[in-house]
PDB file of C-alpha atoms in Angstrom:
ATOM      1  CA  UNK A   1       0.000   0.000   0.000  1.00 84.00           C
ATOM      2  CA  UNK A   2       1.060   3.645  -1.431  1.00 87.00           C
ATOM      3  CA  UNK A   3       1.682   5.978   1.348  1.00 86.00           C
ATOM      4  CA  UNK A   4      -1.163   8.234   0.092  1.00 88.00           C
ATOM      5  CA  UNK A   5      -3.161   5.034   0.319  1.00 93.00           C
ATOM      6  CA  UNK A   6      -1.996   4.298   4.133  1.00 94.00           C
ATOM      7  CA  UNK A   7      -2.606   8.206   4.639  1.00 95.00           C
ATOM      8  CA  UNK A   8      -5.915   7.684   3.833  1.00 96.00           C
ATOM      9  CA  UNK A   9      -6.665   4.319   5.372  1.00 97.00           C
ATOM     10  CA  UNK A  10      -5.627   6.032   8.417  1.00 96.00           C
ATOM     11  CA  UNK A  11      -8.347   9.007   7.841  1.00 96.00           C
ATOM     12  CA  UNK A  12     -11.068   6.550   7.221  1.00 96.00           C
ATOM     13  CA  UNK A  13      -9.905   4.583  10.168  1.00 96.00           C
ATOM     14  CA  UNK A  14     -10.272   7.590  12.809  1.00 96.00           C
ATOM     15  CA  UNK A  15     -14.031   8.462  11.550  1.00 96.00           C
ATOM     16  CA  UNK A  16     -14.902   4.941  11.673  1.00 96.00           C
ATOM     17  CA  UNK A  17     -13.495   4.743  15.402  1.00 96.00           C
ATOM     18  CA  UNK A  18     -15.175   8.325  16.419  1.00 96.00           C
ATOM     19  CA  UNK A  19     -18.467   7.290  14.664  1.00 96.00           C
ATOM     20  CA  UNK A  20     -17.902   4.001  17.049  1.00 96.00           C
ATOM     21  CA  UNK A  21     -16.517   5.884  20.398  1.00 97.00           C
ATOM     22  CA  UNK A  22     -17.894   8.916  20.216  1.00 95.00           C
ATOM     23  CA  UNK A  23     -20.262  10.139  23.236  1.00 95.00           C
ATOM     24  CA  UNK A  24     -22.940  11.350  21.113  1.00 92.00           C
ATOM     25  CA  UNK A  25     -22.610  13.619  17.745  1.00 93.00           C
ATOM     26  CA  UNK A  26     -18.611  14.379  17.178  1.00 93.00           C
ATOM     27  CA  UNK A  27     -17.367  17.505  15.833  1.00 90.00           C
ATOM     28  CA  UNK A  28     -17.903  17.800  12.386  1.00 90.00           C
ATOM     29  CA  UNK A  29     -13.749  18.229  11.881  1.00 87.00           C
ATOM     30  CA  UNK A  30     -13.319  14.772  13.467  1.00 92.00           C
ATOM     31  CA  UNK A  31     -15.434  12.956  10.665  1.00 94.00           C
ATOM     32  CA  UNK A  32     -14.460  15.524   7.742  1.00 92.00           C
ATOM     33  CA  UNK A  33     -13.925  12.758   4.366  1.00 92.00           C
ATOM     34  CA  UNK A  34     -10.832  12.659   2.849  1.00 93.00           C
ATOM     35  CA  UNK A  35     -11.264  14.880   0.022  1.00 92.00           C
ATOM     36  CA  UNK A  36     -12.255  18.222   2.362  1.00 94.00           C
ATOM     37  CA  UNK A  37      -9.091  16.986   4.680  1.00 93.00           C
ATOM     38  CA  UNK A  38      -6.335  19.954   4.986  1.00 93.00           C
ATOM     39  CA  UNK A  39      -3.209  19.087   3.868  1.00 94.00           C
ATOM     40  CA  UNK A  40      -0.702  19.075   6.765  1.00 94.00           C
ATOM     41  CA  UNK A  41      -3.603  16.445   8.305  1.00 94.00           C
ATOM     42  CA  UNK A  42      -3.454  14.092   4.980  1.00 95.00           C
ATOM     43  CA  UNK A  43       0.417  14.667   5.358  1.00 96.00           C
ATOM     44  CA  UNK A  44       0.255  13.736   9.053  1.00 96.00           C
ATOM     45  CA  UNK A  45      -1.427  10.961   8.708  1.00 96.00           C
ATOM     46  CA  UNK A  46       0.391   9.542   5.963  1.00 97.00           C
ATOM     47  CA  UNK A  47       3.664  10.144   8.415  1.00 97.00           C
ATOM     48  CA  UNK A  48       1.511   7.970  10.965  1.00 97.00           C
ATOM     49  CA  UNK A  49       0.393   5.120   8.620  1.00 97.00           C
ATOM     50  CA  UNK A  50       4.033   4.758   7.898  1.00 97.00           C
ATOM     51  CA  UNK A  51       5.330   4.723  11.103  1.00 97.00           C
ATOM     52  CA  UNK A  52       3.124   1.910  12.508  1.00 96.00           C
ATOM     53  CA  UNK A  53       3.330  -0.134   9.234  1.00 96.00           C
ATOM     54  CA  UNK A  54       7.352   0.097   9.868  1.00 95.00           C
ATOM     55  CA  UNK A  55       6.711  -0.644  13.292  1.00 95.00           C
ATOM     56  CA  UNK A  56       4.626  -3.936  12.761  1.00 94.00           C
ATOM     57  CA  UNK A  57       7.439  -4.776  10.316  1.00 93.00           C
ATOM     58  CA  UNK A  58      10.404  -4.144  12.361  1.00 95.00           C
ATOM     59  CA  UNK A  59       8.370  -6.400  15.237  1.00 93.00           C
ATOM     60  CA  UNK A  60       8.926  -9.420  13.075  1.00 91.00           C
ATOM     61  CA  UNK A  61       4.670  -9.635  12.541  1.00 85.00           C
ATOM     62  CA  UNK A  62       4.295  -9.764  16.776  1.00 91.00           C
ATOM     63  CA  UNK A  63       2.696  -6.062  16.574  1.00 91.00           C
ATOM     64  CA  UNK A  64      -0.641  -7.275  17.050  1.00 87.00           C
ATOM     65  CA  UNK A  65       0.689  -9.131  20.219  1.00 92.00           C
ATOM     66  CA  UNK A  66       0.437  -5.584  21.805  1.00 95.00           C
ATOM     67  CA  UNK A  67      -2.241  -4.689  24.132  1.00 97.00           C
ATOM     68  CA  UNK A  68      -4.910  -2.206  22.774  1.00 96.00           C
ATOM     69  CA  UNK A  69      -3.631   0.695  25.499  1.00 97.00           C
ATOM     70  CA  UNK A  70       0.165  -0.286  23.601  1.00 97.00           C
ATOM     71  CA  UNK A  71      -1.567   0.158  20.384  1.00 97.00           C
ATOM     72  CA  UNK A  72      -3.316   3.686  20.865  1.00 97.00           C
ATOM     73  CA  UNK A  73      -0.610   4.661  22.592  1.00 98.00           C
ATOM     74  CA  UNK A  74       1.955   4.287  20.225  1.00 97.00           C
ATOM     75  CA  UNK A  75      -0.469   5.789  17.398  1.00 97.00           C
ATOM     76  CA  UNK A  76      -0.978   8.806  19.894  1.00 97.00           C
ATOM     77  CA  UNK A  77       2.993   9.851  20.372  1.00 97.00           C
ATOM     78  CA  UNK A  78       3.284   9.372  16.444  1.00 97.00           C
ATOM     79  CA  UNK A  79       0.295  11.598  16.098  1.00 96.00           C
ATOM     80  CA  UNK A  80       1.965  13.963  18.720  1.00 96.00           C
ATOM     81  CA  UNK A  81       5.377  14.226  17.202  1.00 96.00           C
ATOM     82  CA  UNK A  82       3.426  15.092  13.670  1.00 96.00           C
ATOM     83  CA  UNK A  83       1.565  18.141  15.744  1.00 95.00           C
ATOM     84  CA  UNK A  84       5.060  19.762  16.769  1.00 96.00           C
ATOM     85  CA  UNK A  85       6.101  19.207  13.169  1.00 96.00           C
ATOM     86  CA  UNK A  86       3.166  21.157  11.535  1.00 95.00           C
ATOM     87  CA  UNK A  87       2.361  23.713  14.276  1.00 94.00           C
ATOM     88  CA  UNK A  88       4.696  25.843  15.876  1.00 93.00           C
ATOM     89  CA  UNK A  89       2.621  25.909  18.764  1.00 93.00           C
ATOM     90  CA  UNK A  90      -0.126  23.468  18.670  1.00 93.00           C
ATOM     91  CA  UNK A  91      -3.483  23.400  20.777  1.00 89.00           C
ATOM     92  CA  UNK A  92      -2.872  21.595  23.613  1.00 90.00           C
ATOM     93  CA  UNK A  93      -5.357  19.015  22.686  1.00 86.00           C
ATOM     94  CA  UNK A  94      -2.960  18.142  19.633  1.00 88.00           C
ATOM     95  CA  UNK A  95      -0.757  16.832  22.174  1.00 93.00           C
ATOM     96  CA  UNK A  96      -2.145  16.134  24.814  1.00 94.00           C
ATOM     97  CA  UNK A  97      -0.671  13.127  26.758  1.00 94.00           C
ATOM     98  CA  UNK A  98      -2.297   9.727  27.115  1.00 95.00           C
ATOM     99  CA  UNK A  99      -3.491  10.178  29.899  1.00 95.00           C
ATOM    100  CA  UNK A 100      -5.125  13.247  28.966  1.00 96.00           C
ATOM    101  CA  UNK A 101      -6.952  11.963  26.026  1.00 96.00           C
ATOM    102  CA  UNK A 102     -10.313  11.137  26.724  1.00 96.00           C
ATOM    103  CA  UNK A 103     -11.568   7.224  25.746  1.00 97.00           C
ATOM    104  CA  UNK A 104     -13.212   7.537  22.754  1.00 97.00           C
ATOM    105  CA  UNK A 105      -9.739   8.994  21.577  1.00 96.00           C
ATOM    106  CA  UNK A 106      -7.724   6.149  23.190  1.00 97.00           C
ATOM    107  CA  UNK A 107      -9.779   3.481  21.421  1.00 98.00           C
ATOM    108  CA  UNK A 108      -9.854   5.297  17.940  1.00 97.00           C
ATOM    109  CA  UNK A 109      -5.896   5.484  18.236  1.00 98.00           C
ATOM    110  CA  UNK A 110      -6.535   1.695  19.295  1.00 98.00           C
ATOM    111  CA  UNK A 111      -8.482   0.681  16.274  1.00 97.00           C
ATOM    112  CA  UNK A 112      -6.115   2.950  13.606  1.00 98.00           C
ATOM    113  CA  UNK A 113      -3.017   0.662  14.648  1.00 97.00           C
ATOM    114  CA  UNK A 114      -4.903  -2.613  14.476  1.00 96.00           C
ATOM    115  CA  UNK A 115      -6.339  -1.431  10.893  1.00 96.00           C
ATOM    116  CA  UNK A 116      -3.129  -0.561   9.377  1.00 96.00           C
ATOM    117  CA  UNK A 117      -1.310  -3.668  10.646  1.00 95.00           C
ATOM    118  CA  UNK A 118      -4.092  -5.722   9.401  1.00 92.00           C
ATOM    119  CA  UNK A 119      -3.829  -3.614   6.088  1.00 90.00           C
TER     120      UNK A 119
END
């Protein structure tokens, strides 16, 4: 799979987790389709896709082995790391830490990693 294609695998995999997680009716920027996605985001994400697809390589195919907090966790510092890159000074919900993120978040980040590496 083409970067772009992971970049947008990725997108498709957060609205499908906020659509799942989500307390009620999300933001209309967290389900925005691909095509009305800003570029640094697509860029981002592509960045992401790549980083856990190297990482489930790199494990040897034992990725999935990870709990789901390892999982979201991982896909949340990769998303972090892409924040500082794009934003000089980024809201602090951008980069939040784990801990900080609220559920639906943590299992979104959850269900990205397990949809690439399945990919």
């Amino acid at each position: 799979m083409s970067r772009s294609e992971g970049a947008r695998l990725f997108r498709e995999s957060w609205i499908a987790g906020v659509r799942r997680h989500f307390p009620g009716e999300p933001k209309a920027g967290y389900v925005t389709p691909w095509d009305d996605t800003p570029q640094w985001e697509r860029e981002a994400a592509g960045a992401v896709y790549e980083q856990v697809r190297q990482f489930a390589e790199v494990s040897g195919g034992h990725a999935a082995r990870l709990s789901r907090e390892q999982k979201g966790r991982f896909v949340a510092l990769c998303w972090t790391a892409q924040m500082y890159k794009h934003f000089e000074d980024p809201k602090p919900g951008y980069v939040a830490d784990w801990d900080e993120l609220p559920q639906w978040q943590r299992e979104t980040d959850a269900d990205i990693f397990e949809a690439v590496v399945a990919a």
